Coordinates of C-alpha atoms in Angstrom, one line a residue:
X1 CA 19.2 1.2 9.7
X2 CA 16.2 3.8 8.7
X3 CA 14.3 2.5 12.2
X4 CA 14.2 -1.0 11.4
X5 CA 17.0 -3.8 12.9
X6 CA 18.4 -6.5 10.7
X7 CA 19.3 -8.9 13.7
X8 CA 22.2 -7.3 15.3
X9 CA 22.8 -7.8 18.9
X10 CA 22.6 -5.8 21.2
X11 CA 19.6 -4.3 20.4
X12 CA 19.5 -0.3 21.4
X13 CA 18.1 3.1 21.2
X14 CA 19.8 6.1 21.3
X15 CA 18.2 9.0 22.7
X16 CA 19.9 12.5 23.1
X17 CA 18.4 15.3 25.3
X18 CA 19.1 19.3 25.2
X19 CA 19.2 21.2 28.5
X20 CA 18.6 24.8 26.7
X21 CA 18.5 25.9 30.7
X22 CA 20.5 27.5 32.4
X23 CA 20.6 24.9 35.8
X24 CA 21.8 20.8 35.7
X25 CA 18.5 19.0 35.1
X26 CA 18.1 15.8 36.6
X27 CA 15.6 13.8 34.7
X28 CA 14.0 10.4 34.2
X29 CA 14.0 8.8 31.0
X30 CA 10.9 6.4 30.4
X31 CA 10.8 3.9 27.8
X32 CA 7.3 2.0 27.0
X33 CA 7.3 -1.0 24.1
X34 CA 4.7 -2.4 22.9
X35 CA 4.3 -4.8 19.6
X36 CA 2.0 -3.1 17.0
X37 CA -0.7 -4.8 18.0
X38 CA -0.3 -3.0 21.5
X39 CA 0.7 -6.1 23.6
X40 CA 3.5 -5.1 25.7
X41 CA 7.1 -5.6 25.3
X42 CA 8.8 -3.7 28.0
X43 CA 9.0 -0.9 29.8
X44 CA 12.1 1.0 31.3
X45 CA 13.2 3.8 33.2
X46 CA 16.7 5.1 33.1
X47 CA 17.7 8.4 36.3
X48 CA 19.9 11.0 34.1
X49 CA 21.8 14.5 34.5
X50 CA 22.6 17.0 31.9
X51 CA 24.2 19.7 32.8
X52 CA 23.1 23.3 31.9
X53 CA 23.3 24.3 28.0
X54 CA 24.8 20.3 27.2
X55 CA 23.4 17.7 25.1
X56 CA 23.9 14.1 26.5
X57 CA 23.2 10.9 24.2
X58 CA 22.0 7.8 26.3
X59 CA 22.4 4.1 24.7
X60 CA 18.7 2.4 25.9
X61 CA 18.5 -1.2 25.6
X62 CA 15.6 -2.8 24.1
X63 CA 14.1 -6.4 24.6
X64 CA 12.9 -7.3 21.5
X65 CA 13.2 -10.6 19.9
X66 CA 10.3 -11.8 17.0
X67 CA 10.4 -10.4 13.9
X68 CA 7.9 -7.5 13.4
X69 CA 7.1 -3.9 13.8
X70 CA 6.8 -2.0 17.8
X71 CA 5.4 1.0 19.0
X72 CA 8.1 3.1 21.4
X73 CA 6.7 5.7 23.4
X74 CA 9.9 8.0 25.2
X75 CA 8.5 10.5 27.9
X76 CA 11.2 12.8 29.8
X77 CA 10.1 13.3 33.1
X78 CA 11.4 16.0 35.1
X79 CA 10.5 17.6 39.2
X80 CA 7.7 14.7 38.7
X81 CA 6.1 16.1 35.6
X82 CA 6.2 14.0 33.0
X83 CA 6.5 15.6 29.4
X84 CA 4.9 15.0 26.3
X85 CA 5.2 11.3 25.1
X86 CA 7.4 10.6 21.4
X87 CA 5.4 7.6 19.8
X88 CA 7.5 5.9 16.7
X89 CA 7.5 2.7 15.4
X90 CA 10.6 0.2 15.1
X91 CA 11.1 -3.0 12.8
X92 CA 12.8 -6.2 13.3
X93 CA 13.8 -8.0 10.5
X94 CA 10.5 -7.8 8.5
X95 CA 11.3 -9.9 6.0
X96 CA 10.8 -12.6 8.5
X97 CA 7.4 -11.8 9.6
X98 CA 5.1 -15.1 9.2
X99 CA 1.4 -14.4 8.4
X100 CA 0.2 -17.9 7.4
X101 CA -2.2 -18.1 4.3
X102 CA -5.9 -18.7 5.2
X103 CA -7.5 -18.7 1.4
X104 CA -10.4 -21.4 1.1
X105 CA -10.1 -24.0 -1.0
X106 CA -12.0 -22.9 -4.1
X107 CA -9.7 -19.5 -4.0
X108 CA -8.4 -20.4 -7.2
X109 CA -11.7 -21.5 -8.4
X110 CA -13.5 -18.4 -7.1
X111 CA -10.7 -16.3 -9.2
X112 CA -10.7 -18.3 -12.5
X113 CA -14.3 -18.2 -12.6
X114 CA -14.1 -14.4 -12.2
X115 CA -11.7 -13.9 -15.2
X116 CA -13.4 -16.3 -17.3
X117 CA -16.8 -13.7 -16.6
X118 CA -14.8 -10.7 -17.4
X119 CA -12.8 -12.0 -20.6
X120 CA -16.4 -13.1 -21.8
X121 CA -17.4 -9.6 -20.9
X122 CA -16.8 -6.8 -24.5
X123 CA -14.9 -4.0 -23.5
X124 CA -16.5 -1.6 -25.9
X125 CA -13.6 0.9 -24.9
X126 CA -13.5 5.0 -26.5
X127 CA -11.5 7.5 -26.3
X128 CA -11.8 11.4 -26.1
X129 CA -9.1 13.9 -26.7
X130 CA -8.7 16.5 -24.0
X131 CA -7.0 18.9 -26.3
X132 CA -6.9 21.5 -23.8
X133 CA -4.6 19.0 -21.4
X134 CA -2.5 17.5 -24.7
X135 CA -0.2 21.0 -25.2
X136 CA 2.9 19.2 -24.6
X137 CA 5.0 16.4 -25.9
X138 CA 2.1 13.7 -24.9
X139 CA -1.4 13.9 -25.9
X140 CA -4.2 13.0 -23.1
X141 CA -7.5 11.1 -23.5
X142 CA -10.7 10.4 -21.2
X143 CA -10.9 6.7 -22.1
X144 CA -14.0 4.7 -20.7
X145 CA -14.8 0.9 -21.1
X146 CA -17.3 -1.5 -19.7
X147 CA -16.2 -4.5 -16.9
X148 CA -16.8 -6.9 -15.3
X149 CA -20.7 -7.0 -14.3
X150 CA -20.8 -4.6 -17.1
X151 CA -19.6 -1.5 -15.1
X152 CA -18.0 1.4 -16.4
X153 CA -14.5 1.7 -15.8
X154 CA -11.8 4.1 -17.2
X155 CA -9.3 6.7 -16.8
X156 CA -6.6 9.3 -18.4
X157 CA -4.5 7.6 -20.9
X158 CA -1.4 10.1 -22.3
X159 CA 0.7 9.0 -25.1
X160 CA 3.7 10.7 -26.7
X161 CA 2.8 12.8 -29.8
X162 CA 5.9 11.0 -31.8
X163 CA 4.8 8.0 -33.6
X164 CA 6.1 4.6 -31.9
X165 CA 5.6 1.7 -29.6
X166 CA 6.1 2.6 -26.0
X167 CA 6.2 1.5 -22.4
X168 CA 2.8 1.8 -20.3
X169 CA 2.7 3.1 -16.7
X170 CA -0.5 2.0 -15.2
X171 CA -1.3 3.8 -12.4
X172 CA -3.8 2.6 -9.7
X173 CA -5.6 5.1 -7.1
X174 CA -5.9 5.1 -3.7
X175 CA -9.2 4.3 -1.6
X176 CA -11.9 6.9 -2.4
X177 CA -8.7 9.2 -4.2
X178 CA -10.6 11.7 -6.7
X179 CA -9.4 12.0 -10.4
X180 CA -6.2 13.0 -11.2
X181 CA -4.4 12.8 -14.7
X182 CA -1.2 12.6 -16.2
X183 CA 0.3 15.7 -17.3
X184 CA 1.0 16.2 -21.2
X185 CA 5.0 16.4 -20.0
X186 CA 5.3 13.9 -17.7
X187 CA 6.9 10.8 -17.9
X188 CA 8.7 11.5 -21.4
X189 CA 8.9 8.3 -23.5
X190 CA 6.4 6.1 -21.8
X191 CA 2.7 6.1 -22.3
X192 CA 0.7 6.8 -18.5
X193 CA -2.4 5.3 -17.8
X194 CA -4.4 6.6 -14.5
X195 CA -6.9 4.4 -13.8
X196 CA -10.3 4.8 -12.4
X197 CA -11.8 1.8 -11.3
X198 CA -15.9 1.6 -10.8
X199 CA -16.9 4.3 -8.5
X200 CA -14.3 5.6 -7.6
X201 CA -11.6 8.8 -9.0
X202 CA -13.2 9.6 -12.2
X203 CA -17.1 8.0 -11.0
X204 CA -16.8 8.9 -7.5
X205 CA -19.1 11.5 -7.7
X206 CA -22.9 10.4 -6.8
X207 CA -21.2 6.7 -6.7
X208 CA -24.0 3.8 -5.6
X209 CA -21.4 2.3 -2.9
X210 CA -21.9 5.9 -0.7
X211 CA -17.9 5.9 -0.2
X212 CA -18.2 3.2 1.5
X213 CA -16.4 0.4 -0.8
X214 CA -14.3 -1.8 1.7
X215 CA -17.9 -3.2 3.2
X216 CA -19.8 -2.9 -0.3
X217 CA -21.8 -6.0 -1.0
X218 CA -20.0 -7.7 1.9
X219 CA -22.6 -10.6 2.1
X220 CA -21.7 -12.8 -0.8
X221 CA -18.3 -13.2 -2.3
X222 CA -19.9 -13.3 -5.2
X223 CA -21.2 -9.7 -4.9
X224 CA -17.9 -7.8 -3.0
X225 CA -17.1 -4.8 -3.9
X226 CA -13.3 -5.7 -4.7
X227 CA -14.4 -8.8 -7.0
X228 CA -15.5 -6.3 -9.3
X229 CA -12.6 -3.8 -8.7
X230 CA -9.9 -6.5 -9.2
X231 CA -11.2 -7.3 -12.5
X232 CA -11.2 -3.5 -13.2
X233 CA -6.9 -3.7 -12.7
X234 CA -7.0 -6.4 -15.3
X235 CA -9.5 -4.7 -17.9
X236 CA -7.7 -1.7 -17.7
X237 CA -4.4 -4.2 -18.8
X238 CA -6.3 -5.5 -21.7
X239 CA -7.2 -2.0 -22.6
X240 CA -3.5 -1.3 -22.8
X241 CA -2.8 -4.1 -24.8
X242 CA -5.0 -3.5 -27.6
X243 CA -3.6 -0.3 -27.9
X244 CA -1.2 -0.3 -30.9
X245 CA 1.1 2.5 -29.6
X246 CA 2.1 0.2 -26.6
X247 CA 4.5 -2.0 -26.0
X248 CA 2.8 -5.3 -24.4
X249 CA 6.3 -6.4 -23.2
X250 CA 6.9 -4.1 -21.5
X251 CA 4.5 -3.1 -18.8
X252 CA 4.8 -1.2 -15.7
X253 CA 2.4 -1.1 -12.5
X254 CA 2.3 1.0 -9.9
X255 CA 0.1 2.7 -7.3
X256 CA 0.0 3.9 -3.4
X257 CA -2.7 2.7 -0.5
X258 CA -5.7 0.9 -2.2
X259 CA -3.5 1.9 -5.7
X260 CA -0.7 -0.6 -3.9
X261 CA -2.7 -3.6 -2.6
X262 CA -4.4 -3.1 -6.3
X263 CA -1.0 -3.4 -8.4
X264 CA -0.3 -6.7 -6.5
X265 CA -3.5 -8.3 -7.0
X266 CA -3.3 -6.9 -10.6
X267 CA 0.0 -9.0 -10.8
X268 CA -1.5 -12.2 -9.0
X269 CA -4.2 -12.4 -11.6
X270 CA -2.6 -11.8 -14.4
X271 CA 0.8 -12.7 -16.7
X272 CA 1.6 -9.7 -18.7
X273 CA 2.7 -7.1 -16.3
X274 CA 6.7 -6.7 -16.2
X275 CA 7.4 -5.1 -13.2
X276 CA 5.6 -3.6 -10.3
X277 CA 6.4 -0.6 -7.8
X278 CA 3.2 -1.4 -5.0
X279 CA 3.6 1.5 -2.3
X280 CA 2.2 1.4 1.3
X281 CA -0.5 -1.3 0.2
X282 CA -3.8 -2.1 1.2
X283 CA -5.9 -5.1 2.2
X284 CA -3.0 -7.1 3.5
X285 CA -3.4 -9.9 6.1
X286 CA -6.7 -8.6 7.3
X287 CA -7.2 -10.8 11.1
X288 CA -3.7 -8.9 11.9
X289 CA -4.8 -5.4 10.2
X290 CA -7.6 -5.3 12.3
X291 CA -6.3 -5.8 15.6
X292 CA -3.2 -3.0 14.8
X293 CA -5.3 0.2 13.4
X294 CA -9.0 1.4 14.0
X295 CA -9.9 1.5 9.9
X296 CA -11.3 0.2 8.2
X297 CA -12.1 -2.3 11.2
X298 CA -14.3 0.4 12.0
X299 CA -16.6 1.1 9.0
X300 CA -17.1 -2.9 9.3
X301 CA -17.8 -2.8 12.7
X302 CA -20.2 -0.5 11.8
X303 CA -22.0 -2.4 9.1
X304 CA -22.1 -5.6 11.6
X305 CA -23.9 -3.4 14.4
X306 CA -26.9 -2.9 11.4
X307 CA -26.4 -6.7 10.5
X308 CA -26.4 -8.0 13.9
X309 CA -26.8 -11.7 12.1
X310 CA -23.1 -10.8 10.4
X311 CA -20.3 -12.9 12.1
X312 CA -16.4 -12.3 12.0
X313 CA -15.8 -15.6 11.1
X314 CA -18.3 -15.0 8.2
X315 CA -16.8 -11.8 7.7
X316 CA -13.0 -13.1 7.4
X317 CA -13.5 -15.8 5.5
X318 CA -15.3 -13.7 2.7
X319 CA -12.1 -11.2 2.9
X320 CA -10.0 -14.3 3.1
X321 CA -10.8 -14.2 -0.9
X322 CA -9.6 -10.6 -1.4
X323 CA -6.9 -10.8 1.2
X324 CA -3.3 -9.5 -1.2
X325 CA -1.6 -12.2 1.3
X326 CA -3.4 -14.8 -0.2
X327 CA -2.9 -13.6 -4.0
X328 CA 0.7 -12.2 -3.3
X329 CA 2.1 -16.3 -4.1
X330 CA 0.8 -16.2 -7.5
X331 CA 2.5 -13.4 -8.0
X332 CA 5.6 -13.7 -10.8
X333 CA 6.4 -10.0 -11.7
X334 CA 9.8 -8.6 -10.2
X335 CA 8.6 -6.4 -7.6
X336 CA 10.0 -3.5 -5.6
X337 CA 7.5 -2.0 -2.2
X338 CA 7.4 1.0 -0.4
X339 CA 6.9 1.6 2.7
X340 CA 6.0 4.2 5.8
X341 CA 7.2 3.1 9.0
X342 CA 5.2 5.4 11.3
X343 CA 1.8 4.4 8.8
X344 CA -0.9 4.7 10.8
X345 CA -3.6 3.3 7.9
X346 CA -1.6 0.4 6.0
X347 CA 0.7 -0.5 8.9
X348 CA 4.1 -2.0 7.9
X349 CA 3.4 -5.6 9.1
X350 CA 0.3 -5.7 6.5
X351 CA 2.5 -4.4 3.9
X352 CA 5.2 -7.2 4.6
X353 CA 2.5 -9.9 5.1
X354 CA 2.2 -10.0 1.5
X355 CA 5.9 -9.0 0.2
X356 CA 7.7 -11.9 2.0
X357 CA 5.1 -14.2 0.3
X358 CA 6.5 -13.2 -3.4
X359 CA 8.4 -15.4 -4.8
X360 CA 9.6 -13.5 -8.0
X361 CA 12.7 -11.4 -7.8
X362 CA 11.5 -8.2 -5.4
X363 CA 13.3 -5.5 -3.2
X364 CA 11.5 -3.0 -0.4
X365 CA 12.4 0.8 0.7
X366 CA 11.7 1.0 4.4
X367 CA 11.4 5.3 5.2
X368 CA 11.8 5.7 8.8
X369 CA 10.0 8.9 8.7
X370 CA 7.4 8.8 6.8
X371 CA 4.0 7.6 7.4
X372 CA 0.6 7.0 5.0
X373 CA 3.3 8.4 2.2
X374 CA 6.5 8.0 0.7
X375 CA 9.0 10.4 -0.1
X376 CA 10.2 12.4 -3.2
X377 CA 13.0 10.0 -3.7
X378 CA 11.0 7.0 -4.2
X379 CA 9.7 8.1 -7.7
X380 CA 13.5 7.7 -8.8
X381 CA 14.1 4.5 -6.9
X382 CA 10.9 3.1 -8.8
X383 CA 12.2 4.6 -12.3
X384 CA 15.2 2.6 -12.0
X385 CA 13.6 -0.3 -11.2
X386 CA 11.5 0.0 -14.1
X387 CA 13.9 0.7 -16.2
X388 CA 16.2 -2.0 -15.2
X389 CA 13.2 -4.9 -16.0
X390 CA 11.9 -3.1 -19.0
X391 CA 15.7 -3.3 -20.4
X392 CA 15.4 0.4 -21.0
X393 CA 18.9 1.3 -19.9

């Protein structure tokens, strides 16, 4: 179903073919599987005829067998000219992909240090009324506060105009993703937060890591990039809970890309978020992430070919630390993921990597068609899941 098998045998691909001409063609159909990683599976060539203005549906078998995602490229070849290749991607039971934890063994030292630094750390937050964005039913504010390190972080923070306690969205960006806010009518009767972490949306502009965040401070755990911006996810939950127009109980997260690798590590490090809606995450199961897409492999690369003394066994155990696989356990927040099968940049298998290691209540949308994205449909799917855990039925 939706591209992706559930263990039924056999195991095939149907494949239909026009003949718009006005003669039989005789054709060869070739079929070329590889796993995601580009190891090959099996190739197969099947002789066919379709006869002038008909359309003919052929059954292909296919050898696959481990759980996972593939890459199927379909070529019609006809008078020994082979046409343009089809390249998809295929899943086999994905909820029984296997990517073993490889955190260190001070993870949850490294990580309880960290908070203990950022709860020691004043927020100082303010707010400023965009009055010109606030004509609605909701108004909108700039809201800044400092972090972890001290850094500025913030965002657009609408609230209803009516007087009351509400649910929060929070909202977490995608990689490099400029500012965006909530509009004054969206969202009626929940309070939308849009969060900016350090330099990035709102302080992207003239930003000190030169858009290049994922390799930021690389040399030390101590100094990553992401140790920062994972404390940012959790400052911007404190912020919302010393709000008195929100209801602490009842707490939504939710983001695409970077925005979905950050709601799960917002869950993993802290309690008070209700339910989560991660899409098409990021910074999943990094050893396997590297070998199935070119980025961001290739902005480290990159920074190893200037820091020739830079290892990748140095650099995966440092990422071991920020690695959503290794943080998706601690994760207790009913949970529902999207995902693009044909996603070229967060490829299915990283996304899974970390689901199948949740342990709290979850469910998954698999969308055959889309890639780096998710369809229209999901924001309803993830309403209802919200409001099923917030109890706002």
């Amino acid at each position: 179903e939706n591209g992706v098998f559930m263990g039924e045998v056999p195991l095939t691909l149907s494949v239909t073919v026009n003949n718009q001409e006005e003669k039989t063609k005789k054709s060869v159909i070739h079929l070329a599987v590889t796993t995601d990683d580009y190891q090959p599976v099996q190739e197969f060539s099947r002789k066919i005829t379709v006869r002038s203005q008909e359309s003919m549906t052929y059954v292909l078998p296919l050898k696959i067998s481990n759980p996972g995602f593939y890459r199927c490229t379909l070529r019609l070849e006809t008078d020994g000219v082979k046409g343009e290749p089809l390249t998809f991607n295929i899943g086999l039971e994905p909820e029984k992909i296997i990517s073993p934890i490889d955190a260190q063994e001070d993870f949850d030292a490294f990580w309880k240090e960290t908070r203990s630094i950022l709860d020691s750390t004043p927020m100082r937050p303010s707010m400023k009324l965009l009055k010109e964005y606030s004509t609605g039913k909701r108004n909108v504010y700039y809201v800044e506060m400092k972090s972890f390190g001290n850094e500025i972080m913030g965002g657009y923070y609408a609230v209803p105009k009516e007087k009351g306690k509400y649910p929060v969205i929070i909202t977490y960006m995608g990689y490099g993703s400029n500012p965006w806010m909530p509009h004054t009518d969206g969202e009626p009767g929940f309070i939308s937060f849009v969060v900016s972490v350090r330099g990035q949306g709102i302080y992207k502009a003239g930003n000190k890591y030169n858009d290049k965040w994922i390799v930021w401070g690389i040399e030390d755990k101590n100094d990553y990039y992401y140790r920062g911006a994972f404390m940012d996810l959790v400052r911007a939950i404190d912020f919302v809970c010393s709000r008195p127009e929100a209801d602490k109980d009842r707490i939504a997260a939710e983001g695409g890309s970077q925005g979905g690798a950050f709601t799960m590590a917002a869950c993993a490090l802290d309690n008070r978020i209700a339910v989560a809606a991660p899409t098409i995450p990021f910074l999943s199961d990094y050893p396997d992430y590297f070998r199935i897409v070119d980025w961001p492999r290739s902005d480290i690369d990159a920074y190893m070919r200037e820091h020739p003394q830079a290892t990748w066994e140095d650099i995966y155990k440092l990422l071991s630390y920020f690695d959503i696989k290794n943080l998706a356990p601690r994760i207790k927040t009913p949970t529902i993921m999207g995902v693009g099968l044909q996603d070229p940049t967060c490829p299915p298998h990283t996304n899974f990597a970390g689901y199948n290691l949740i342990t709290a209540p979850k469910d998954y949308r698999i969308y055959q068609d889309n890639g780096h994205n998710t369809p229209p449909e999901w924001q309803e799917v993830r309403m209802e899941f919200f409001k099923k855990h917030l109890k706002l039925d």
